[in-house]
PDB file of C-alpha atoms in Angstrom:
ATOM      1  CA  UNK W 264     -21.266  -3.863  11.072  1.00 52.00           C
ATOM      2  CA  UNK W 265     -23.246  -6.622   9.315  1.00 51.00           C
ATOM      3  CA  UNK W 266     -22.129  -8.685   6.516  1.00 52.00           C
ATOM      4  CA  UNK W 267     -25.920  -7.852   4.415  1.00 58.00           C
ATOM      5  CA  UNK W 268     -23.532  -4.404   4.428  1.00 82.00           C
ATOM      6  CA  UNK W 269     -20.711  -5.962   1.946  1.00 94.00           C
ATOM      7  CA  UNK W 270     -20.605  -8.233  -1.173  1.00 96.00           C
ATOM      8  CA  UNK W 271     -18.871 -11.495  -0.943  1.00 97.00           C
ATOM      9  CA  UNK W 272     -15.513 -11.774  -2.471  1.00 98.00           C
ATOM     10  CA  UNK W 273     -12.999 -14.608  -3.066  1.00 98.00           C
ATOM     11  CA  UNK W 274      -9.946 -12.653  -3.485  1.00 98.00           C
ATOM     12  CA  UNK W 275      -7.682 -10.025  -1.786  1.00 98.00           C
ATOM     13  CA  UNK W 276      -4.920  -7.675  -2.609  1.00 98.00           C
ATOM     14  CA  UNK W 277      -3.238  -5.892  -0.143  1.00 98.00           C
ATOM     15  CA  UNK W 278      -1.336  -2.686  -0.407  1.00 96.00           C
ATOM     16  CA  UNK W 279       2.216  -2.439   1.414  1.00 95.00           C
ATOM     17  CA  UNK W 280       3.539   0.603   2.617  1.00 92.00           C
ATOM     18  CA  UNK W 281       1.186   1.817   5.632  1.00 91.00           C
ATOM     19  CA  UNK W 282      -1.015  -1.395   5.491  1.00 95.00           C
ATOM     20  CA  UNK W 283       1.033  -4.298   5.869  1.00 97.00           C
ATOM     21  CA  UNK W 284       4.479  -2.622   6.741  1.00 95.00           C
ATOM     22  CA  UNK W 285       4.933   0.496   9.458  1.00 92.00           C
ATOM     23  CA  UNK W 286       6.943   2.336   6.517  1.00 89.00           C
ATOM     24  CA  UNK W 287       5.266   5.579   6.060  1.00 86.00           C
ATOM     25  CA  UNK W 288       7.412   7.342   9.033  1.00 88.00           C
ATOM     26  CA  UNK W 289      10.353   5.564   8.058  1.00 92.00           C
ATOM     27  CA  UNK W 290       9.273   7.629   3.830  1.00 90.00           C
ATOM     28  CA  UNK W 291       8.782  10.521   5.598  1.00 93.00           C
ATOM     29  CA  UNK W 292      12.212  10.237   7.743  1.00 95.00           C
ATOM     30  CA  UNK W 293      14.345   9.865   4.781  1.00 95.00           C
ATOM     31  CA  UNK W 294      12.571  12.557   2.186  1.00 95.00           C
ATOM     32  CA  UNK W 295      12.838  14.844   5.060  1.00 97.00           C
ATOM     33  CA  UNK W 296      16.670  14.383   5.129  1.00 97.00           C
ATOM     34  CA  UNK W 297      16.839  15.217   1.833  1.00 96.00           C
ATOM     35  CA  UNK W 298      14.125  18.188   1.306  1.00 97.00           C
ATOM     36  CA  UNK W 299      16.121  19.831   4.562  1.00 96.00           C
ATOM     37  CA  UNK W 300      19.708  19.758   1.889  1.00 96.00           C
ATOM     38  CA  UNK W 301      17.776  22.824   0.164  1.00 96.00           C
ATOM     39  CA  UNK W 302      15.850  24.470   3.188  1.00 96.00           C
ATOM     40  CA  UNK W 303      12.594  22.869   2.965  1.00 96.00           C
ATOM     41  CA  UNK W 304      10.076  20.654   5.414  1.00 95.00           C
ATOM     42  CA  UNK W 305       8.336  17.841   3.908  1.00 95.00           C
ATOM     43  CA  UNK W 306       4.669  18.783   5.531  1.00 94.00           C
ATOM     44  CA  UNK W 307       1.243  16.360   5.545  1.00 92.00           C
ATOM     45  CA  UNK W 308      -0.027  18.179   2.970  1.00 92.00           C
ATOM     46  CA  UNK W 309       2.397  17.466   0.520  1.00 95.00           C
ATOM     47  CA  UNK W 310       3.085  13.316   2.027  1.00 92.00           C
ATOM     48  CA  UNK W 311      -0.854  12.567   1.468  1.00 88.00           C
ATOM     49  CA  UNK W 312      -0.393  14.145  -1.928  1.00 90.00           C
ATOM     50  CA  UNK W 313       2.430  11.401  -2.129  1.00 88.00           C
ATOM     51  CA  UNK W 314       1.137   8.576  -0.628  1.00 84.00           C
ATOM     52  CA  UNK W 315       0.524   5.223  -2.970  1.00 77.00           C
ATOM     53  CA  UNK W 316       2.121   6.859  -6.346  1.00 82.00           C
ATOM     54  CA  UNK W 317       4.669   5.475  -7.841  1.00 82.00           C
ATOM     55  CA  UNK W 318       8.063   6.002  -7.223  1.00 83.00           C
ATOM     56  CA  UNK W 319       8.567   8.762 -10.235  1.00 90.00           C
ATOM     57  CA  UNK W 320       5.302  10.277  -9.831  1.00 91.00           C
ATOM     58  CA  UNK W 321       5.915  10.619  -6.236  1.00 91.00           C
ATOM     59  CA  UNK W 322       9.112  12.608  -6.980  1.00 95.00           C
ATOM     60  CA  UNK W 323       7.802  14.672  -9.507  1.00 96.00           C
ATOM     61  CA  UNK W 324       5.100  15.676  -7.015  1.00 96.00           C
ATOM     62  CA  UNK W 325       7.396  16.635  -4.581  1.00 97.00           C
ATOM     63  CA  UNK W 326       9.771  18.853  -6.689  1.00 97.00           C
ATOM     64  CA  UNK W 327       6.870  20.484  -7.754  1.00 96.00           C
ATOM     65  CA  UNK W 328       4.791  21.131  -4.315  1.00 96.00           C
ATOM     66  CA  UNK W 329       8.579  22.063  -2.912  1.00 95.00           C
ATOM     67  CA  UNK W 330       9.891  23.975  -5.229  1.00 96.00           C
ATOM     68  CA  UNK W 331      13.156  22.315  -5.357  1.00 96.00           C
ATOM     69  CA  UNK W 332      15.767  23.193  -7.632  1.00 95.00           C
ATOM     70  CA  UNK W 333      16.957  19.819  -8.614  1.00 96.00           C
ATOM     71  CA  UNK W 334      15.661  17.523 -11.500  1.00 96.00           C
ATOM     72  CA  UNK W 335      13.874  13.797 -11.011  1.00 96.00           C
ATOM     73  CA  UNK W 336      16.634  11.888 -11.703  1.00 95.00           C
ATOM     74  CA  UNK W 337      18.608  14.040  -8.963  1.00 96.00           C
ATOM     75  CA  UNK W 338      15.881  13.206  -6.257  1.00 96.00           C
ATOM     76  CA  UNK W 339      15.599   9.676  -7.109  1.00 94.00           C
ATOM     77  CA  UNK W 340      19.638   9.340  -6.858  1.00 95.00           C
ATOM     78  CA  UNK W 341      19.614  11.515  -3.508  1.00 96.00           C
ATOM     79  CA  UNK W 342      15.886   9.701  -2.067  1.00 94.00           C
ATOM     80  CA  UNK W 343      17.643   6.000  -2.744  1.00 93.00           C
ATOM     81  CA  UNK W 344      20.746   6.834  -0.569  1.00 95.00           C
ATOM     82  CA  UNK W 345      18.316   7.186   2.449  1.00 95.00           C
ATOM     83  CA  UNK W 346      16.159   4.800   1.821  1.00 92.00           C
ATOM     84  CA  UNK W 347      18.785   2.169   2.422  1.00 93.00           C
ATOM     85  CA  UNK W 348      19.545   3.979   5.325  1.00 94.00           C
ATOM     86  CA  UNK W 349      16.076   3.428   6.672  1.00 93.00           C
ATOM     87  CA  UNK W 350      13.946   0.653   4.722  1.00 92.00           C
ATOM     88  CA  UNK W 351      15.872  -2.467   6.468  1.00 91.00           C
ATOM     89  CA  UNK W 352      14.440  -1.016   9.844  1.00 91.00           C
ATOM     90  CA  UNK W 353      10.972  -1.853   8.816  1.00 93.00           C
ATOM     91  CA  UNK W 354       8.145  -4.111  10.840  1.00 95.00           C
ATOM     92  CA  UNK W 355       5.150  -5.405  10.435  1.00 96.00           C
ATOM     93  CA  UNK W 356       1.785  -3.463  11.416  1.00 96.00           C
ATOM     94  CA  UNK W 357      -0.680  -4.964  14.180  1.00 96.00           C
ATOM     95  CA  UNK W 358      -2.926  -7.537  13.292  1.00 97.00           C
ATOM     96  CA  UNK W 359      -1.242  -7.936   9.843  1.00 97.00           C
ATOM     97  CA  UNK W 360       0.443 -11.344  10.347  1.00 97.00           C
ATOM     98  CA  UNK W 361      -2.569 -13.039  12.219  1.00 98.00           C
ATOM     99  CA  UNK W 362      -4.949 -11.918   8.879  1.00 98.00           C
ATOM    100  CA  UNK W 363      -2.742 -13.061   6.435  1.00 98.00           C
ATOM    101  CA  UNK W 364      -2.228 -16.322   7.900  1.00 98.00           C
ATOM    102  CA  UNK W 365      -5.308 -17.152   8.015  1.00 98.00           C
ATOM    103  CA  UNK W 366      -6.522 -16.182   4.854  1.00 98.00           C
ATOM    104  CA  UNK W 367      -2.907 -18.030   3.340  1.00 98.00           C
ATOM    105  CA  UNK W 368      -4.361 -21.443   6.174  1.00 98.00           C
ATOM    106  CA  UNK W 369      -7.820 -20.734   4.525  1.00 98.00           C
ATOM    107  CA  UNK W 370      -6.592 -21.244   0.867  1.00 98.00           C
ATOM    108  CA  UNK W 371      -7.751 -17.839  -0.320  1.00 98.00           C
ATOM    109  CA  UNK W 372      -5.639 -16.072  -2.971  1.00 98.00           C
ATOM    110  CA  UNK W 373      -4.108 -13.212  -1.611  1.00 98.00           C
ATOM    111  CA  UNK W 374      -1.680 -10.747  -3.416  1.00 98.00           C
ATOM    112  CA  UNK W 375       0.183  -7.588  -2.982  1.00 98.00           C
ATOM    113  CA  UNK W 376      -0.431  -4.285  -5.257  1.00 97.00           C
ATOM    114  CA  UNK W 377       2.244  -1.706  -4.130  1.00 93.00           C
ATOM    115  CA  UNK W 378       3.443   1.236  -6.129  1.00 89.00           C
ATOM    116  CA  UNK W 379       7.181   0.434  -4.594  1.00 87.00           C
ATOM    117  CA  UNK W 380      10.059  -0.047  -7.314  1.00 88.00           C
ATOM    118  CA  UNK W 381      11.942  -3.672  -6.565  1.00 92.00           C
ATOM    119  CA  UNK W 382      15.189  -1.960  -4.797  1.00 90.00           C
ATOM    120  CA  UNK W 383      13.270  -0.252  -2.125  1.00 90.00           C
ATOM    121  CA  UNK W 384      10.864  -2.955  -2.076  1.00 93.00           C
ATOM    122  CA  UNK W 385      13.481  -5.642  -0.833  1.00 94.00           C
ATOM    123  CA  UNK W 386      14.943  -3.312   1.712  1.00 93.00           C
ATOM    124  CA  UNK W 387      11.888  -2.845   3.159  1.00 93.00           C
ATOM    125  CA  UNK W 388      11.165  -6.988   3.190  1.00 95.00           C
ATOM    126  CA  UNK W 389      14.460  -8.388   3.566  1.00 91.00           C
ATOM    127  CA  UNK W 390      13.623  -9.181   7.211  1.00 92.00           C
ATOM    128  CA  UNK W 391       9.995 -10.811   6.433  1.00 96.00           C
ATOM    129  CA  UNK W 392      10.983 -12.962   3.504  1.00 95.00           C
ATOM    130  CA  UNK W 393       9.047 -16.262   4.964  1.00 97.00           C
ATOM    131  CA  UNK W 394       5.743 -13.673   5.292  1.00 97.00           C
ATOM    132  CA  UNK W 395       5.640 -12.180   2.003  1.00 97.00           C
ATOM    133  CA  UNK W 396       6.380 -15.756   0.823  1.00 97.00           C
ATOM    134  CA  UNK W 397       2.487 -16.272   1.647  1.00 98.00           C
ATOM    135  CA  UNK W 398       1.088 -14.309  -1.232  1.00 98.00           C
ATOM    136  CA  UNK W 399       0.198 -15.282  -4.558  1.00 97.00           C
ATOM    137  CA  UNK W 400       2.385 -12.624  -6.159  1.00 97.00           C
ATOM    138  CA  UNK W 401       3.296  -9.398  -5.723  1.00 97.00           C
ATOM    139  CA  UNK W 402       3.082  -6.656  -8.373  1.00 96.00           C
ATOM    140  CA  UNK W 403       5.309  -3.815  -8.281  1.00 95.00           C
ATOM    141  CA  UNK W 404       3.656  -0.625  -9.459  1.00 89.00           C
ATOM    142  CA  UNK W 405       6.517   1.478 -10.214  1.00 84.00           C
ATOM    143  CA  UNK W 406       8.429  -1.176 -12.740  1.00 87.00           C
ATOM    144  CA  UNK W 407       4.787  -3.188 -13.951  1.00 85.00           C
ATOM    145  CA  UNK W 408       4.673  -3.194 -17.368  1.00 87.00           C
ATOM    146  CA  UNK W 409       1.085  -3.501 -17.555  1.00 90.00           C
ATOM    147  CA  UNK W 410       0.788  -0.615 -14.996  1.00 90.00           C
ATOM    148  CA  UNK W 411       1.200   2.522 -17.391  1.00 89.00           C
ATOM    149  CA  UNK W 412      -0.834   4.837 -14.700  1.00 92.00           C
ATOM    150  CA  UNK W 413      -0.183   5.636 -10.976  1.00 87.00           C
ATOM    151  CA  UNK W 414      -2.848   5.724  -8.180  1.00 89.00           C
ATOM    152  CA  UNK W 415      -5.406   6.802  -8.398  1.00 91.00           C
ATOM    153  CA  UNK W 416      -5.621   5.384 -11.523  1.00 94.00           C
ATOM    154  CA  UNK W 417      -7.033   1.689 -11.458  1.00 96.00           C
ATOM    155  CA  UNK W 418      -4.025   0.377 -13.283  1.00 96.00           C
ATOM    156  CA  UNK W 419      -2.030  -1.478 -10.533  1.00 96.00           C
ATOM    157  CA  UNK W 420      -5.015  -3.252  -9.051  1.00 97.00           C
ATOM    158  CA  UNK W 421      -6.684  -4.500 -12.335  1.00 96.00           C
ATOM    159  CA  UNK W 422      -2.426  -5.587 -13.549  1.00 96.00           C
ATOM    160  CA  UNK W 423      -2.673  -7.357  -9.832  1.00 97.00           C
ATOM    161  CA  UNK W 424      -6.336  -8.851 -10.147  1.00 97.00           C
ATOM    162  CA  UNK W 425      -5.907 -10.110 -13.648  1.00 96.00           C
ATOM    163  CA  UNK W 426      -2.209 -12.630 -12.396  1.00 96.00           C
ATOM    164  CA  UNK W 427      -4.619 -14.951 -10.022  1.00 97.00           C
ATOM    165  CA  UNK W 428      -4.367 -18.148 -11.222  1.00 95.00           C
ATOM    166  CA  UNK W 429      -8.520 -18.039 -12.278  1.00 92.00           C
ATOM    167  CA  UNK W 430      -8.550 -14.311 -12.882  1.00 88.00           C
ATOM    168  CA  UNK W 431     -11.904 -13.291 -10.511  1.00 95.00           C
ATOM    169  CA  UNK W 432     -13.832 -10.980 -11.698  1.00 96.00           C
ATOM    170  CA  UNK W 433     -13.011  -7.376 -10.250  1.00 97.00           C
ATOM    171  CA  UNK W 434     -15.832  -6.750  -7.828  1.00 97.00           C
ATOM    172  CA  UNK W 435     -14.955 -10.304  -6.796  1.00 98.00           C
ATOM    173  CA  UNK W 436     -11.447  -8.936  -5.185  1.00 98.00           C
ATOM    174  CA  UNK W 437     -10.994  -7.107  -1.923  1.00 98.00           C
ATOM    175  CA  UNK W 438      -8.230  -4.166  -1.303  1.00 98.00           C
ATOM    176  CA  UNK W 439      -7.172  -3.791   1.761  1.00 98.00           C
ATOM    177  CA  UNK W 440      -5.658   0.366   1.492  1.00 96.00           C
ATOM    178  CA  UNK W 441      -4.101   3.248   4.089  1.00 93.00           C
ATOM    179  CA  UNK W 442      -4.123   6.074   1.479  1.00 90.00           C
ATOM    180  CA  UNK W 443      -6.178   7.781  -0.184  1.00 90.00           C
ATOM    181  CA  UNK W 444      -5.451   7.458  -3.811  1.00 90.00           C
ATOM    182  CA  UNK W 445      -5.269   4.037  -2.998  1.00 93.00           C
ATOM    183  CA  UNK W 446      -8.648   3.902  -2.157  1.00 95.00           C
ATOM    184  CA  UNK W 447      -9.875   5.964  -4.976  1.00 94.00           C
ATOM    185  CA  UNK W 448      -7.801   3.286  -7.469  1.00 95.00           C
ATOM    186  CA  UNK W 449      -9.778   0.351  -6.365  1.00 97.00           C
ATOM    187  CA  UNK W 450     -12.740   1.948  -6.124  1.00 96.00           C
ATOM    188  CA  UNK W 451     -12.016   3.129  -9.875  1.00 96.00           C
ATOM    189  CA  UNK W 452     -11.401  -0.855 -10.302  1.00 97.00           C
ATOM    190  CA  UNK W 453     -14.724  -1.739  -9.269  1.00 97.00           C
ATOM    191  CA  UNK W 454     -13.711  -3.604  -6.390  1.00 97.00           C
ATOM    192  CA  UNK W 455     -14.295  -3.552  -2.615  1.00 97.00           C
ATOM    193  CA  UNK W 456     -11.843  -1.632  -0.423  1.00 97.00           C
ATOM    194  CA  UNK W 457     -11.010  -1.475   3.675  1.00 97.00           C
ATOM    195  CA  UNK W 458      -9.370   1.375   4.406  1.00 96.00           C
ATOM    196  CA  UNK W 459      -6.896   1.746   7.391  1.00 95.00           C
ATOM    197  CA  UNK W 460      -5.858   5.443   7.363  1.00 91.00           C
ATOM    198  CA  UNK W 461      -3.504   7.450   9.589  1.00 85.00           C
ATOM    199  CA  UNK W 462      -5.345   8.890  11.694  1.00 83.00           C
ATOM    200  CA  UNK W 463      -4.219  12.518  10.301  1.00 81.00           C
ATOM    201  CA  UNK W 464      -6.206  12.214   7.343  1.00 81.00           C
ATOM    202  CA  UNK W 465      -9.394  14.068   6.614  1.00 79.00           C
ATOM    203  CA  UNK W 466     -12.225  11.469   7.619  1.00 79.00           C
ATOM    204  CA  UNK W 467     -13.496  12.790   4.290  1.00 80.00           C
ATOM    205  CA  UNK W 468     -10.325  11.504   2.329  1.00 72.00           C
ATOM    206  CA  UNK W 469     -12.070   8.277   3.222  1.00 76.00           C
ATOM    207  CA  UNK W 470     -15.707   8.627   2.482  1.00 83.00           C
ATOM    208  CA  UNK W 471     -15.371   6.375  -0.939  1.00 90.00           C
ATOM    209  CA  UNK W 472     -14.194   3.163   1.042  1.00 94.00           C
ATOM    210  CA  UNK W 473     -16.227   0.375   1.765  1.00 96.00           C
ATOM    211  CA  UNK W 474     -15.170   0.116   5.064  1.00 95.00           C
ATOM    212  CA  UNK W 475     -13.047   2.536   6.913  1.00 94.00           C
ATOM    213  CA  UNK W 476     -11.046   0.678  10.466  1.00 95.00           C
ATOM    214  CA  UNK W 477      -7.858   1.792  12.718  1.00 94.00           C
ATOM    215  CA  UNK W 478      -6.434  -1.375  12.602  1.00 95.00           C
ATOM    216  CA  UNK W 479      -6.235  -4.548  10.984  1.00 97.00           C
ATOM    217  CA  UNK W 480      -6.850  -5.919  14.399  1.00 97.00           C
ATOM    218  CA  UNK W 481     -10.277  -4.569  13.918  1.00 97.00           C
ATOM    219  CA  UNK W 482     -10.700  -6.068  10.796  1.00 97.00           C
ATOM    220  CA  UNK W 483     -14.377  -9.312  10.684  1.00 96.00           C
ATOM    221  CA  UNK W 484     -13.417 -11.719   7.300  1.00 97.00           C
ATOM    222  CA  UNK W 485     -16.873 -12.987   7.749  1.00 96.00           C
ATOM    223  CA  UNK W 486     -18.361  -9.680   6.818  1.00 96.00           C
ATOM    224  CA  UNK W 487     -17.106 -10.319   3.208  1.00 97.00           C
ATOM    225  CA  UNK W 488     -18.265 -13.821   3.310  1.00 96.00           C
ATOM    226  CA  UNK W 489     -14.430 -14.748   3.935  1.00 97.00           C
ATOM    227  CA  UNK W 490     -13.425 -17.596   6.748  1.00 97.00           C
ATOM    228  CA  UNK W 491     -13.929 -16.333  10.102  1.00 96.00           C
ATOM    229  CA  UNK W 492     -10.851 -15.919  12.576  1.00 96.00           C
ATOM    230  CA  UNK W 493     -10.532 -18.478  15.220  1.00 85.00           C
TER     231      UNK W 493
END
């Protein structure tokens, strides 16, 4: 990898779920528990179909690619019981802490874009309150006013972008995504994007990043003309 490779940018946003926090198998435990009430398995195929939409959008996805005979509302009521069963369990990814730091040490604005709603949000934090005390802010895709579309819409990254303090210009402003739609919502954006995937997804699914990695651990600042770690 060379830096001639990459623009330089003076910003970052982060996604959450996947990227900063090892929550996707904790989603995945708790829709199962309630897809398996009415006989079904929550597969891949329908969790990458999922994955970065808000909390709504991801319900109304799943009724509809499961068939299940119950209305949004009646998911969201059902999904929320086992999310507090399971969020407060969550930790922090590899590498994540050391980047952030360092970027926070370094004085470069860094921000959070997730398409989480606040309740499931702080269960999933309420154990790394001094960390997510680091960024800038933190917008909340699901409850955003300004954020009228889900992934892979742009929406949630240009709402995110536009709350720095100086407002950079979008191709200014690194994402840092896991998911797919994610990726395709900052590209949309015009901005730069590092994408950390599960490994189950179709290499394909991540042709439109910037820069595709399997860990944050893997992850050269200097490449987008950003401090180097020490």
């Amino acid at each position: 990898m060379m830096a001639s490779h990459y623009k330089p940018v003076t910003h970052v946003i982060f996604d959450m779920d996947g990227l900063l926090l090892d929550s996707e198998a904790l989603y995945t435990e708790a829709i199962s528990a309630v897809t398996s009430r009415f006989g079904k398995t929550y597969t891949w195929d329908v969790k990458v179909k999922c994955m970065g939409k808000t909390a709504r959008v991801a319900a109304e996805t799943i009724i509809f690619e499961m068939n299940l005979p119950i209305t949004v509302e009646q998911y969201i009521e059902l999904i929320d019981e086992e999310y507090k069963k399971v969020f407060p369990k969550t930790k922090l990814l590899p590498g994540v802490d050391r980047i952030v730091r360092h970027l926070h040490k370094h004085r470069i604005p860094i921000a959070i874009a997730t398409s989480s709603k606040k309740s499931s949000f702080d269960l999933k934090t309420k154990h790394h309150q001094e960390f997510f005390d680091l960024f800038h802010h933190i917008v909340l895709g699901s409850e955003d006013s300004l954020v009228s579309r889900s992934k892979p819409a742009p929406d949630i990254f240009i709402a995110c972008a536009s709350r720095f303090n100086d407002a950079p210009s979008l191709e200014k402003v690194l994402v840092f995504e896991d998911a797919p739609n994610g990726v395709e919502a900052a590209v949309a954006a015009g901005m730069q994007v590092v994408m950390i995937p599960d490994p189950r997804i179709d290499p394909e699914l991540s042709a439109k990043a910037t820069l595709s990695l399997k860990s944050m651990e893997e992850f050269q600042p200097e490449l987008f003309r950003l401090p180097k770690l020490s």
